[in-house]
Tab-separated table of C-alpha atoms in Angstrom:
chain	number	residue	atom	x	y	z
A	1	UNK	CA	70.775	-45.458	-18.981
A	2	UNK	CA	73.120	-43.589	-16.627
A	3	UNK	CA	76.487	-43.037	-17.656
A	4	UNK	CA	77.841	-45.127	-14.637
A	5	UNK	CA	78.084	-48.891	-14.458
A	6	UNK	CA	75.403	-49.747	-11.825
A	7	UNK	CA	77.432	-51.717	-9.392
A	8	UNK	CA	79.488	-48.855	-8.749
A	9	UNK	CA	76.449	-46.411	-8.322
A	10	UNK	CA	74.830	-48.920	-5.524
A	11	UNK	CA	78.079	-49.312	-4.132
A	12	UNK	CA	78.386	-46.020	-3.095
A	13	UNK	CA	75.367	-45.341	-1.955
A	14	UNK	CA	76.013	-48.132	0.652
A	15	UNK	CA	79.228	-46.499	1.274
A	16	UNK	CA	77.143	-43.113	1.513
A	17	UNK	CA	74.777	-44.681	3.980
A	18	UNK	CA	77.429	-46.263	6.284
A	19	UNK	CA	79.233	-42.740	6.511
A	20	UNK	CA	76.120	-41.582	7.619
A	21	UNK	CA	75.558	-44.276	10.054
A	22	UNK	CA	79.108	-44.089	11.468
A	23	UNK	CA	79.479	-40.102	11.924
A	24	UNK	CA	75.887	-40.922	13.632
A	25	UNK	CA	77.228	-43.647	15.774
A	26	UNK	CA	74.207	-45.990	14.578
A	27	UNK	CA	77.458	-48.392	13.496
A	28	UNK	CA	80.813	-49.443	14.675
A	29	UNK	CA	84.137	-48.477	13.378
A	30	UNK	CA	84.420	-51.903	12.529
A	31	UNK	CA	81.413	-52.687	10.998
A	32	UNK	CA	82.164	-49.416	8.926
A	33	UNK	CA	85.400	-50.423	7.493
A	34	UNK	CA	84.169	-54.167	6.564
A	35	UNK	CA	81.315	-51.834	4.532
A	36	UNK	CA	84.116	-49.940	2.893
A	37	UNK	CA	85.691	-53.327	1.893
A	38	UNK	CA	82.844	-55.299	0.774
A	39	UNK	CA	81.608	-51.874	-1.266
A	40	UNK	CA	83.714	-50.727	-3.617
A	41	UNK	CA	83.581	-48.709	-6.451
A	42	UNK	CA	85.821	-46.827	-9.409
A	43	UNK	CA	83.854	-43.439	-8.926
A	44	UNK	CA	85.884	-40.206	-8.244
A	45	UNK	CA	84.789	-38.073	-5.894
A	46	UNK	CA	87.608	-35.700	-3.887
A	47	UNK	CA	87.145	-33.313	-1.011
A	48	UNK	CA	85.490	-30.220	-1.028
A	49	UNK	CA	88.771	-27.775	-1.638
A	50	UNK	CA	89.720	-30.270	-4.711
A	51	UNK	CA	86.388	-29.790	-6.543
A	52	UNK	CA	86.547	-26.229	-6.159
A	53	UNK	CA	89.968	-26.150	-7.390
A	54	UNK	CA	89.038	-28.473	-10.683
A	55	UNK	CA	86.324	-26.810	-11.407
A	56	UNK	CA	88.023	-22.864	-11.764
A	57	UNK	CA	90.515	-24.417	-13.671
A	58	UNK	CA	88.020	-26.287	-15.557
A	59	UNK	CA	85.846	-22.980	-16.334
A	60	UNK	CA	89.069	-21.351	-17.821
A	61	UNK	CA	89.874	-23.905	-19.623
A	62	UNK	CA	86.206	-23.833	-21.176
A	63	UNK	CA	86.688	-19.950	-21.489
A	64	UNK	CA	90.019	-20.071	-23.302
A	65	UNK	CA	89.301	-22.626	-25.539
A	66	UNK	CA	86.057	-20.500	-26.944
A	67	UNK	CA	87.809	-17.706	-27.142
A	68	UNK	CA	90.734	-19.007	-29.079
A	69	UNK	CA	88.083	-21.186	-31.690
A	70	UNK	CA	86.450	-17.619	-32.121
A	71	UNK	CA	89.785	-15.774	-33.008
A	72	UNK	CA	90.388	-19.234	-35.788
A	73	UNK	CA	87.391	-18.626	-37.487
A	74	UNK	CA	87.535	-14.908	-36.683
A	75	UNK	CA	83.913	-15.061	-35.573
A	76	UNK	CA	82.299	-11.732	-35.990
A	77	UNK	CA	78.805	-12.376	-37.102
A	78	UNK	CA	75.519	-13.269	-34.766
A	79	UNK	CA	75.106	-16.495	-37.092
A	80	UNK	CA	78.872	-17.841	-36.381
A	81	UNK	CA	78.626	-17.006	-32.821
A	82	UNK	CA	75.277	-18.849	-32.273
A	83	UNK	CA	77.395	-22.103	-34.100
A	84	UNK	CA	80.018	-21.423	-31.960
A	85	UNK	CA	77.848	-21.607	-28.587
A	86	UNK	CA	75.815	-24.764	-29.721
A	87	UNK	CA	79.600	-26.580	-31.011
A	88	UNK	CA	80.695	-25.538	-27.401
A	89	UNK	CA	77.813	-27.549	-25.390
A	90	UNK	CA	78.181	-30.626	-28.097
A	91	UNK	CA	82.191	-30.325	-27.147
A	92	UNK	CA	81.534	-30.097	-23.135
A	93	UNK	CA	79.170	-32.856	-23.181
A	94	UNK	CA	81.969	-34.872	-25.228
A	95	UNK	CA	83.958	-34.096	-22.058
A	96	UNK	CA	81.763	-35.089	-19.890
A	97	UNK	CA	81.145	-38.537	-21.651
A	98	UNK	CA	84.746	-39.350	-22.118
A	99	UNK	CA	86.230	-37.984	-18.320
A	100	UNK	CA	83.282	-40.501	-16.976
A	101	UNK	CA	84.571	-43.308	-18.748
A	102	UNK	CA	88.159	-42.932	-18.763
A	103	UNK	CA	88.486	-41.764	-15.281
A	104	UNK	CA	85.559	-42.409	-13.469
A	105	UNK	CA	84.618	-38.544	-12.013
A	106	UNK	CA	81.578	-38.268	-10.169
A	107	UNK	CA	81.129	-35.490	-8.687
A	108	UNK	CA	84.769	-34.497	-8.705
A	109	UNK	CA	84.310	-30.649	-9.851
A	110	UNK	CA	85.495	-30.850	-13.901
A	111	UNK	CA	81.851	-33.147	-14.558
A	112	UNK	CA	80.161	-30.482	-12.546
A	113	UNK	CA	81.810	-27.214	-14.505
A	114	UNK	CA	81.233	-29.183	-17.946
A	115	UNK	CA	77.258	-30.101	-17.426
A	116	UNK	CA	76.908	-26.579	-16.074
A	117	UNK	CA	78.819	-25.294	-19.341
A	118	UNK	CA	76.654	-27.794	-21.406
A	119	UNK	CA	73.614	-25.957	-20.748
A	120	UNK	CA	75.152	-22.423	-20.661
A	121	UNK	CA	76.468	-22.741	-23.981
A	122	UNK	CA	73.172	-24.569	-25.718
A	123	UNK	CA	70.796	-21.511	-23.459
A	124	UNK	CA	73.293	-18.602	-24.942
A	125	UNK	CA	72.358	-20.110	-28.931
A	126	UNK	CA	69.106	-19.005	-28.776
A	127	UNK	CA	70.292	-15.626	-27.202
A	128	UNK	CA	72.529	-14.329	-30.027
A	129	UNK	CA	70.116	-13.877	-32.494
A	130	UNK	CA	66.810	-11.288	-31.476
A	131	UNK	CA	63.638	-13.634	-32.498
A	132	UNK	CA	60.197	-14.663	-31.550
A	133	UNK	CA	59.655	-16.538	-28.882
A	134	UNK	CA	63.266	-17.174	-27.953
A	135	UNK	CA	63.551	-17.516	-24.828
A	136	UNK	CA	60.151	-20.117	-24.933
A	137	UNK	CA	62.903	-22.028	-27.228
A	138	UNK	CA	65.327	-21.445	-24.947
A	139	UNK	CA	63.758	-22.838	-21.874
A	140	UNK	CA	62.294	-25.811	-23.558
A	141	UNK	CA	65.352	-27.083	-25.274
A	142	UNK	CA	67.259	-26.207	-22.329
A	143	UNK	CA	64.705	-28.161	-20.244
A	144	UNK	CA	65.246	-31.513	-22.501
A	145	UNK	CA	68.868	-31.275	-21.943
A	146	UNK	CA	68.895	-30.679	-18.176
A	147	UNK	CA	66.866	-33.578	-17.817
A	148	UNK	CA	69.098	-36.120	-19.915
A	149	UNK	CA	71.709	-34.504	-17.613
A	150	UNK	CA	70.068	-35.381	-14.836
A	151	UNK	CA	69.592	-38.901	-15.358
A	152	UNK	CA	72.402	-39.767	-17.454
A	153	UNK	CA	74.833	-38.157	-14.891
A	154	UNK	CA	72.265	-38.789	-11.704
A	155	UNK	CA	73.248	-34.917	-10.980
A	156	UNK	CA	70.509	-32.850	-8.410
A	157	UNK	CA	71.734	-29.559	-9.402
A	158	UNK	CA	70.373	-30.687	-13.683
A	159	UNK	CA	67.393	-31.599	-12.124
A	160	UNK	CA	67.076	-28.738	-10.277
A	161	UNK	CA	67.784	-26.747	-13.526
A	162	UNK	CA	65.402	-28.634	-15.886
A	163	UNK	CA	62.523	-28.196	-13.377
A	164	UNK	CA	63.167	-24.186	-13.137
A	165	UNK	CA	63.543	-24.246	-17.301
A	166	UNK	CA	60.412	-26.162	-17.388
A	167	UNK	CA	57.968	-23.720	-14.859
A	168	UNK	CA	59.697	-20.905	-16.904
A	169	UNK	CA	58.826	-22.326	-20.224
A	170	UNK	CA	55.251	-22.840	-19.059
A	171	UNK	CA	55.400	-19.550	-17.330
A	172	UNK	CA	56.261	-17.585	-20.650
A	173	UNK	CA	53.368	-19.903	-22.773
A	174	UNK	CA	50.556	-19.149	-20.191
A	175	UNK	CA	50.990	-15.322	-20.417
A	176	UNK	CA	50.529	-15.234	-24.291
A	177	UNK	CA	47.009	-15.873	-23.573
A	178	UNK	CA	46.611	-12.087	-22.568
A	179	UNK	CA	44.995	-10.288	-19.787
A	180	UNK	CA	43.067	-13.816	-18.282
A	181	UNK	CA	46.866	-15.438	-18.281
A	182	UNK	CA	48.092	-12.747	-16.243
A	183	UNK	CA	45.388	-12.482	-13.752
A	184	UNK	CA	45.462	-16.517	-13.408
A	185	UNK	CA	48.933	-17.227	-13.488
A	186	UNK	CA	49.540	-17.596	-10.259
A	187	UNK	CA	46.954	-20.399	-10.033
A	188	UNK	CA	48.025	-22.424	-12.979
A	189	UNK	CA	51.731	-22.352	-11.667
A	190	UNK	CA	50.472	-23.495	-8.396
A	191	UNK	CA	48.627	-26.576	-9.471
A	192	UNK	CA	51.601	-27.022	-11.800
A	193	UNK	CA	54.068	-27.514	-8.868
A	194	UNK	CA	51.210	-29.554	-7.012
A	195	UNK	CA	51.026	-32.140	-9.512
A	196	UNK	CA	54.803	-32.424	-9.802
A	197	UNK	CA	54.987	-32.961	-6.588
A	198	UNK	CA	52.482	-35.624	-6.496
A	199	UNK	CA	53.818	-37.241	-9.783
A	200	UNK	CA	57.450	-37.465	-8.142
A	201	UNK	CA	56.265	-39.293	-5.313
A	202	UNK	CA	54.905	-41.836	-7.671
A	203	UNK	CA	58.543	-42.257	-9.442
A	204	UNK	CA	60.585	-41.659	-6.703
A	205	UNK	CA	59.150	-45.346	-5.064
A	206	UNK	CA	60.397	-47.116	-8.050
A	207	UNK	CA	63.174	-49.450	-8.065
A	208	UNK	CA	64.669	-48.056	-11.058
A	209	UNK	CA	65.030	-44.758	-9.895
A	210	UNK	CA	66.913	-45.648	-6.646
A	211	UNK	CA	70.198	-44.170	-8.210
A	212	UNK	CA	68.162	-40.508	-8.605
A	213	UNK	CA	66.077	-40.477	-5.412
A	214	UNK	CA	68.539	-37.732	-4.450
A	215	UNK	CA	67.531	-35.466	-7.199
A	216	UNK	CA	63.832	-36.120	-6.636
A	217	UNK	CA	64.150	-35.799	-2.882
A	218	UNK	CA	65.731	-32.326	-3.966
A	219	UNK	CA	62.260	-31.374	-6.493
A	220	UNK	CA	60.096	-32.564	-3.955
């Protein structure tokens, strides 16, 4: 389920759709403030120069806060810095869950800096430490986590992410067969995408997934 309470997702994408209308002149000014009367919602979402703003201070705040639990346990090793990196995403995501519910943000530029943080932190644990197949590890896990992102936080840019992990991962597995991978490759990938394609149509239609037609707009 999505981290939001329902009635305020469908509420604004009514509100979405009558700002479209109205810049479009398809609606009245008055019909499009009785829309923003009858529609509310709690969600959070400030301009443009606002989100920016959040979300620097937001990324040093992330930064700092590493930095100063990696002087307190005066991490030095690979091993304590690959605990530190996956504690990080598991503390970010925290964030995430607890700004949403306290104050609503959607969209607002800290919930964008955390999720990206989330999976920059949980992709940098299996960097730390050299070993096989890490970055097949990597892009799976990573892949998982984008796409609980992506639904619980109805985010494009997760799904986006989880997609790209996803082609990687199956990228990387493909060319371990040897020389008939890499001279097929190109192929597989292909028919990869096309069936993605084709199974997002199928899911994008349903009723449950009105509140992440964005994203899959976005794959498609």
């Amino acid at each position: 389920m999505t981290a939001y309470k329902n009635e305020d997702l469908y509420n604004r994408l009514v509100i979405d759709d009558a700002s479209y209308a109205f810049h479009n002149k398809l609606i009245t000014e008055d019909s499009y403030k009785k829309i923003l009367g009858a529609f509310k919602h709690h969600l959070y979402t400030p301009n443009y120069f606002i989100r920016i703003g959040l979300g620097v201070l937001t990324f040093v705040a992330i930064i700092f806060m590493s930095l100063l639990l990696g002087l307190i346990g005066a991490i030095s090793i690979m091993t304590a810095l690959t605990g530190l990196c996956f504690f990080m995403s598991l503390l970010c995501y925290g964030a995430i869950e607890f700004f949403v519910k306290q104050k609503y943000y959607y969209n607002a530029g800290i919930d964008n800096m955390l999720l990206v943080s989330v999976i920059m932190f949980l992709y940098g644990t299996f960097l730390i430490n050299d070993f096989s197949n890490q970055y097949h590890y990597a892009d799976f896990f990573s892949f998982l986590a984008c796409s609980w992102l992506a639904y619980r936080f109805t985010d494009s840019f997760m799904a986006v992410l989880a997609y790209i992990f996803l082609f990687t991962f199956l990228f990387l597995t493909y060319l371990q067969i040897g020389s008939f991978g890499t001279a097929t490759i190109p192929f597989v990938m292909m028919i990869f995408s096309g069936l993605m394609h084709y199974f997002l149509s199928i899911i994008v239609s349903r009723q449950g997934m009105k509140f992440h037609k964005k994203s899959l707009d976005i794959l498609q």
